[in-house]
């Protein structure tokens, strides 16, 4: 294989200081939703599944405050989804940046000839996390011990999420009060329980809301809990548990997460 490149291409990915990751695909989805007024119509127009579009919208809203999209109930189609003013401004900024990005890539196409260097760069850019849940919050309290430390984030007005990390990580990441951070945890690490049950559990975190979606699979089921501020938590449960708990849309449900299962990240 020749190591000489004749053309360099790519798509823009923006990570702002407000915590939102914005890709060209997500911008296209936001534009389609704004044009058609619904997630399902936008998904159909773009040729993607409703679930993929719904997940992308929730991930965007989980990482930015105030949200870029708002949902309004009612109407002839049962409701509509609209871009906020902040959402429109972010899309406009992205398109301006994309034009500049294309100009830079055109210059790189003329100058870059090292395929190995490009491959190393692409491997770094391709890194992703398998954690289904990603919530942005602000550090409101830290407690340190000889080895470990506890960090508590404010996710919204009422919800708090505590993570256990090493003391060394606390220092290296600069996790002090007032610092924004991300909490990541797998859907399989979440235990669910009806909000009206006084369940005793070793899980440090209890985040409650209303079930917004239940997706039943062949082996397990995914249940999504919507909290205040349009923040969402996904959990994986067995089909037997889904039936035993009577999981359904609109049900008050709590997510229980151990502090040791929460991974923290910073910009």
CSV table of C-alpha atoms in Angstrom, one decimal:
chain,number,residue,atom,x,y,z
A,1,UNK,CA,0.0,0.0,0.0
A,2,UNK,CA,1.3,3.4,-0.9
A,3,UNK,CA,2.0,5.8,2.0
A,4,UNK,CA,1.1,8.9,-0.2
A,5,UNK,CA,-2.2,10.5,0.4
A,6,UNK,CA,-4.0,12.3,-2.4
A,7,UNK,CA,-6.9,13.6,-0.3
A,8,UNK,CA,-7.8,14.2,3.3
A,9,UNK,CA,-11.5,14.4,4.4
A,10,UNK,CA,-13.4,14.3,7.6
A,11,UNK,CA,-16.4,15.6,9.6
A,12,UNK,CA,-16.3,18.2,12.3
A,13,UNK,CA,-16.7,17.2,16.0
A,14,UNK,CA,-17.0,20.1,18.5
A,15,UNK,CA,-16.6,19.8,22.2
A,16,UNK,CA,-17.5,23.1,23.9
A,17,UNK,CA,-16.7,24.3,27.4
A,18,UNK,CA,-20.4,23.8,28.2
A,19,UNK,CA,-19.9,20.0,27.9
A,20,UNK,CA,-21.8,19.2,24.7
A,21,UNK,CA,-20.3,17.1,22.0
A,22,UNK,CA,-21.7,18.2,18.6
A,23,UNK,CA,-21.2,16.1,15.4
A,24,UNK,CA,-22.3,16.8,11.9
A,25,UNK,CA,-24.7,13.8,12.2
A,26,UNK,CA,-26.3,15.3,15.4
A,27,UNK,CA,-26.5,18.8,13.7
A,28,UNK,CA,-28.3,17.2,10.8
A,29,UNK,CA,-30.7,15.5,13.2
A,30,UNK,CA,-31.4,18.7,15.1
A,31,UNK,CA,-32.1,20.5,11.8
A,32,UNK,CA,-34.4,17.8,10.6
A,33,UNK,CA,-36.3,17.9,14.0
A,34,UNK,CA,-36.6,21.6,13.8
A,35,UNK,CA,-37.9,21.4,10.2
A,36,UNK,CA,-40.4,18.6,10.9
A,37,UNK,CA,-41.4,19.2,14.5
A,38,UNK,CA,-40.9,15.6,15.6
A,39,UNK,CA,-38.2,13.1,16.4
A,40,UNK,CA,-39.9,10.3,14.5
A,41,UNK,CA,-40.4,12.3,11.3
A,42,UNK,CA,-36.8,13.5,11.4
A,43,UNK,CA,-35.5,9.9,12.0
A,44,UNK,CA,-37.6,8.7,9.0
A,45,UNK,CA,-36.2,11.5,6.8
A,46,UNK,CA,-32.6,10.7,7.7
A,47,UNK,CA,-33.1,6.9,7.4
A,48,UNK,CA,-32.2,6.1,11.0
A,49,UNK,CA,-34.2,4.3,13.6
A,50,UNK,CA,-36.4,6.2,16.0
A,51,UNK,CA,-34.5,4.8,18.9
A,52,UNK,CA,-31.1,6.0,17.6
A,53,UNK,CA,-32.6,9.5,17.1
A,54,UNK,CA,-34.2,9.5,20.5
A,55,UNK,CA,-30.9,8.4,22.2
A,56,UNK,CA,-29.0,11.1,20.4
A,57,UNK,CA,-31.5,13.8,21.5
A,58,UNK,CA,-31.3,12.7,25.1
A,59,UNK,CA,-27.5,12.5,25.1
A,60,UNK,CA,-27.3,16.1,23.8
A,61,UNK,CA,-29.8,17.3,26.4
A,62,UNK,CA,-28.0,15.4,29.2
A,63,UNK,CA,-24.8,17.2,28.5
A,64,UNK,CA,-26.0,20.8,28.1
A,65,UNK,CA,-28.0,23.2,30.2
A,66,UNK,CA,-30.4,24.7,29.2
A,67,UNK,CA,-31.4,22.0,26.7
A,68,UNK,CA,-31.1,22.5,23.0
A,69,UNK,CA,-34.5,20.8,22.4
A,70,UNK,CA,-37.8,21.1,24.2
A,71,UNK,CA,-40.9,18.8,23.9
A,72,UNK,CA,-44.4,20.2,23.9
A,73,UNK,CA,-47.4,17.9,24.5
A,74,UNK,CA,-50.6,18.1,22.5
A,75,UNK,CA,-51.3,19.1,19.0
A,76,UNK,CA,-52.7,17.1,16.1
A,77,UNK,CA,-49.8,14.6,16.1
A,78,UNK,CA,-49.8,14.3,19.9
A,79,UNK,CA,-47.0,16.8,20.5
A,80,UNK,CA,-44.0,18.4,19.0
A,81,UNK,CA,-40.2,18.8,19.5
A,82,UNK,CA,-38.7,22.2,18.9
A,83,UNK,CA,-35.2,23.8,18.9
A,84,UNK,CA,-34.6,26.3,21.6
A,85,UNK,CA,-32.9,29.6,20.8
A,86,UNK,CA,-29.6,28.2,22.2
A,87,UNK,CA,-30.0,25.2,19.9
A,88,UNK,CA,-30.4,27.4,16.8
A,89,UNK,CA,-27.4,29.5,17.8
A,90,UNK,CA,-25.3,26.4,18.3
A,91,UNK,CA,-26.2,25.0,14.9
A,92,UNK,CA,-25.3,28.3,13.2
A,93,UNK,CA,-22.0,28.4,15.0
A,94,UNK,CA,-21.3,24.8,14.0
A,95,UNK,CA,-22.0,25.5,10.3
A,96,UNK,CA,-19.6,28.4,10.4
A,97,UNK,CA,-16.9,26.3,12.0
A,98,UNK,CA,-17.5,23.5,9.5
A,99,UNK,CA,-16.8,25.8,6.6
A,100,UNK,CA,-13.5,26.8,8.1
A,101,UNK,CA,-12.7,23.2,8.9
A,102,UNK,CA,-13.3,22.2,5.3
A,103,UNK,CA,-10.8,24.9,4.3
A,104,UNK,CA,-8.2,23.5,6.6
A,105,UNK,CA,-8.7,20.0,5.3
A,106,UNK,CA,-8.2,21.2,1.8
A,107,UNK,CA,-4.8,22.6,2.8
A,108,UNK,CA,-3.9,19.3,4.6
A,109,UNK,CA,-4.8,17.4,1.4
A,110,UNK,CA,-2.0,19.3,-0.4
A,111,UNK,CA,0.6,18.9,2.4
A,112,UNK,CA,0.0,15.6,4.3
A,113,UNK,CA,1.8,12.5,3.0
A,114,UNK,CA,2.4,10.4,6.1
A,115,UNK,CA,-0.3,7.6,6.3
A,116,UNK,CA,1.1,6.2,9.5
A,117,UNK,CA,0.7,9.6,11.2
A,118,UNK,CA,-2.9,9.9,10.0
A,119,UNK,CA,-3.7,6.4,11.2
A,120,UNK,CA,-2.4,7.2,14.7
A,121,UNK,CA,-4.5,10.3,14.8
A,122,UNK,CA,-7.6,8.5,13.7
A,123,UNK,CA,-7.2,5.9,16.4
A,124,UNK,CA,-7.1,8.6,19.0
A,125,UNK,CA,-10.1,10.3,17.6
A,126,UNK,CA,-12.1,7.0,17.4
A,127,UNK,CA,-11.9,6.4,21.1
A,128,UNK,CA,-15.4,6.2,22.7
A,129,UNK,CA,-16.9,5.0,26.0
A,130,UNK,CA,-19.2,2.0,26.4
A,131,UNK,CA,-21.0,3.6,29.3
A,132,UNK,CA,-24.7,4.1,28.3
A,133,UNK,CA,-25.2,6.8,30.9
A,134,UNK,CA,-23.4,10.1,30.8
A,135,UNK,CA,-24.5,13.0,33.0
A,136,UNK,CA,-23.0,16.4,33.4
A,137,UNK,CA,-22.9,18.0,36.9
A,138,UNK,CA,-21.1,20.4,39.2
A,139,UNK,CA,-18.9,19.3,42.1
A,140,UNK,CA,-20.5,20.4,45.3
A,141,UNK,CA,-18.6,18.3,47.9
A,142,UNK,CA,-15.4,16.3,48.1
A,143,UNK,CA,-14.3,14.0,51.0
A,144,UNK,CA,-10.8,12.5,51.1
A,145,UNK,CA,-9.3,9.6,53.0
A,146,UNK,CA,-5.8,8.1,53.0
A,147,UNK,CA,-6.4,6.2,49.7
A,148,UNK,CA,-9.8,7.0,48.3
A,149,UNK,CA,-12.0,10.1,47.9
A,150,UNK,CA,-15.7,10.8,47.5
A,151,UNK,CA,-16.9,13.3,45.0
A,152,UNK,CA,-20.5,14.5,44.9
A,153,UNK,CA,-22.0,16.2,41.8
A,154,UNK,CA,-25.2,18.2,41.5
A,155,UNK,CA,-27.0,16.8,38.4
A,156,UNK,CA,-30.0,19.1,38.7
A,157,UNK,CA,-31.8,21.1,41.3
A,158,UNK,CA,-32.4,18.1,43.5
A,159,UNK,CA,-30.5,15.1,42.2
A,160,UNK,CA,-27.0,14.3,43.6
A,161,UNK,CA,-24.6,11.7,42.4
A,162,UNK,CA,-21.6,10.5,44.4
A,163,UNK,CA,-18.6,8.7,43.0
A,164,UNK,CA,-15.7,6.9,44.7
A,165,UNK,CA,-12.3,7.5,43.1
A,166,UNK,CA,-8.7,7.4,44.2
A,167,UNK,CA,-7.3,10.4,46.0
A,168,UNK,CA,-4.6,10.7,43.3
A,169,UNK,CA,-7.3,11.0,40.6
A,170,UNK,CA,-9.0,13.7,42.6
A,171,UNK,CA,-5.9,15.8,42.6
A,172,UNK,CA,-4.9,15.0,39.0
A,173,UNK,CA,-8.4,15.9,37.6
A,174,UNK,CA,-8.6,19.1,39.7
A,175,UNK,CA,-12.0,18.0,41.2
A,176,UNK,CA,-12.7,20.9,43.5
A,177,UNK,CA,-16.1,22.5,44.4
A,178,UNK,CA,-17.6,24.4,41.5
A,179,UNK,CA,-15.8,22.3,38.8
A,180,UNK,CA,-17.9,20.8,36.1
A,181,UNK,CA,-17.5,17.1,35.6
A,182,UNK,CA,-19.1,14.1,33.9
A,183,UNK,CA,-20.5,11.0,35.5
A,184,UNK,CA,-20.4,7.8,33.5
A,185,UNK,CA,-21.9,4.5,34.4
A,186,UNK,CA,-23.2,1.4,32.5
A,187,UNK,CA,-26.9,0.6,32.2
A,188,UNK,CA,-26.1,-2.8,33.5
A,189,UNK,CA,-24.8,-1.3,36.7
A,190,UNK,CA,-28.2,0.4,37.5
A,191,UNK,CA,-30.7,-1.3,39.8
A,192,UNK,CA,-34.3,0.0,39.5
A,193,UNK,CA,-37.0,0.1,42.2
A,194,UNK,CA,-40.5,1.7,42.4
A,195,UNK,CA,-40.2,5.2,44.0
A,196,UNK,CA,-42.8,4.3,46.6
A,197,UNK,CA,-40.9,1.4,48.0
A,198,UNK,CA,-38.5,1.9,50.9
A,199,UNK,CA,-35.9,-0.4,49.5
A,200,UNK,CA,-32.8,-0.9,51.7
A,201,UNK,CA,-29.7,-1.1,49.5
A,202,UNK,CA,-25.9,-0.7,49.7
A,203,UNK,CA,-26.1,1.6,46.6
A,204,UNK,CA,-25.1,5.1,47.6
A,205,UNK,CA,-27.0,6.9,44.8
A,206,UNK,CA,-30.7,7.0,44.4
A,207,UNK,CA,-31.9,9.1,41.4
A,208,UNK,CA,-35.7,9.1,40.8
A,209,UNK,CA,-38.0,10.2,38.0
A,210,UNK,CA,-40.7,8.9,35.6
A,211,UNK,CA,-40.3,6.0,33.1
A,212,UNK,CA,-40.2,7.6,29.7
A,213,UNK,CA,-39.7,4.4,27.7
A,214,UNK,CA,-39.5,0.6,28.1
A,215,UNK,CA,-38.0,-1.4,25.3
A,216,UNK,CA,-38.5,-5.2,25.7
A,217,UNK,CA,-35.9,-7.4,24.1
A,218,UNK,CA,-35.6,-11.1,23.7
A,219,UNK,CA,-33.5,-11.6,26.8
A,220,UNK,CA,-33.5,-8.3,28.7
A,221,UNK,CA,-35.3,-5.0,28.7
A,222,UNK,CA,-34.2,-1.4,28.7
A,223,UNK,CA,-36.0,1.1,30.8
A,224,UNK,CA,-35.3,4.8,30.6
A,225,UNK,CA,-36.0,7.1,33.6
A,226,UNK,CA,-36.5,10.8,32.9
A,227,UNK,CA,-35.5,13.2,35.7
A,228,UNK,CA,-35.9,16.9,36.1
A,229,UNK,CA,-34.2,19.0,33.5
A,230,UNK,CA,-34.7,16.5,30.7
A,231,UNK,CA,-31.9,14.2,32.1
A,232,UNK,CA,-32.2,10.5,31.4
A,233,UNK,CA,-30.9,7.3,33.0
A,234,UNK,CA,-31.0,3.9,31.2
A,235,UNK,CA,-31.0,0.6,33.0
A,236,UNK,CA,-31.0,-3.0,31.7
A,237,UNK,CA,-33.2,-5.4,33.6
A,238,UNK,CA,-34.4,-9.0,32.9
A,239,UNK,CA,-37.7,-9.6,31.3
A,240,UNK,CA,-38.8,-11.3,34.5
A,241,UNK,CA,-37.9,-8.2,36.5
A,242,UNK,CA,-39.8,-6.0,34.0
A,243,UNK,CA,-42.9,-8.0,34.5
A,244,UNK,CA,-42.6,-8.4,38.3
A,245,UNK,CA,-42.1,-4.6,38.8
A,246,UNK,CA,-44.9,-3.8,36.3
A,247,UNK,CA,-42.6,-1.4,34.5
A,248,UNK,CA,-44.6,1.0,32.2
A,249,UNK,CA,-44.4,4.5,30.8
A,250,UNK,CA,-45.2,7.2,33.4
A,251,UNK,CA,-44.4,5.0,36.4
A,252,UNK,CA,-42.4,6.7,39.2
A,253,UNK,CA,-39.1,4.8,39.4
A,254,UNK,CA,-35.7,5.2,41.0
A,255,UNK,CA,-32.3,4.2,39.7
A,256,UNK,CA,-29.8,2.9,42.3
A,257,UNK,CA,-26.1,3.2,41.5
A,258,UNK,CA,-23.2,2.2,43.6
A,259,UNK,CA,-20.6,5.0,44.0
A,260,UNK,CA,-17.9,2.6,43.0
A,261,UNK,CA,-19.6,2.1,39.6
A,262,UNK,CA,-19.5,5.7,38.7
A,263,UNK,CA,-16.6,7.0,36.6
A,264,UNK,CA,-15.8,10.7,36.5
A,265,UNK,CA,-14.4,12.7,33.6
A,266,UNK,CA,-13.5,16.4,33.1
A,267,UNK,CA,-12.8,18.5,30.0
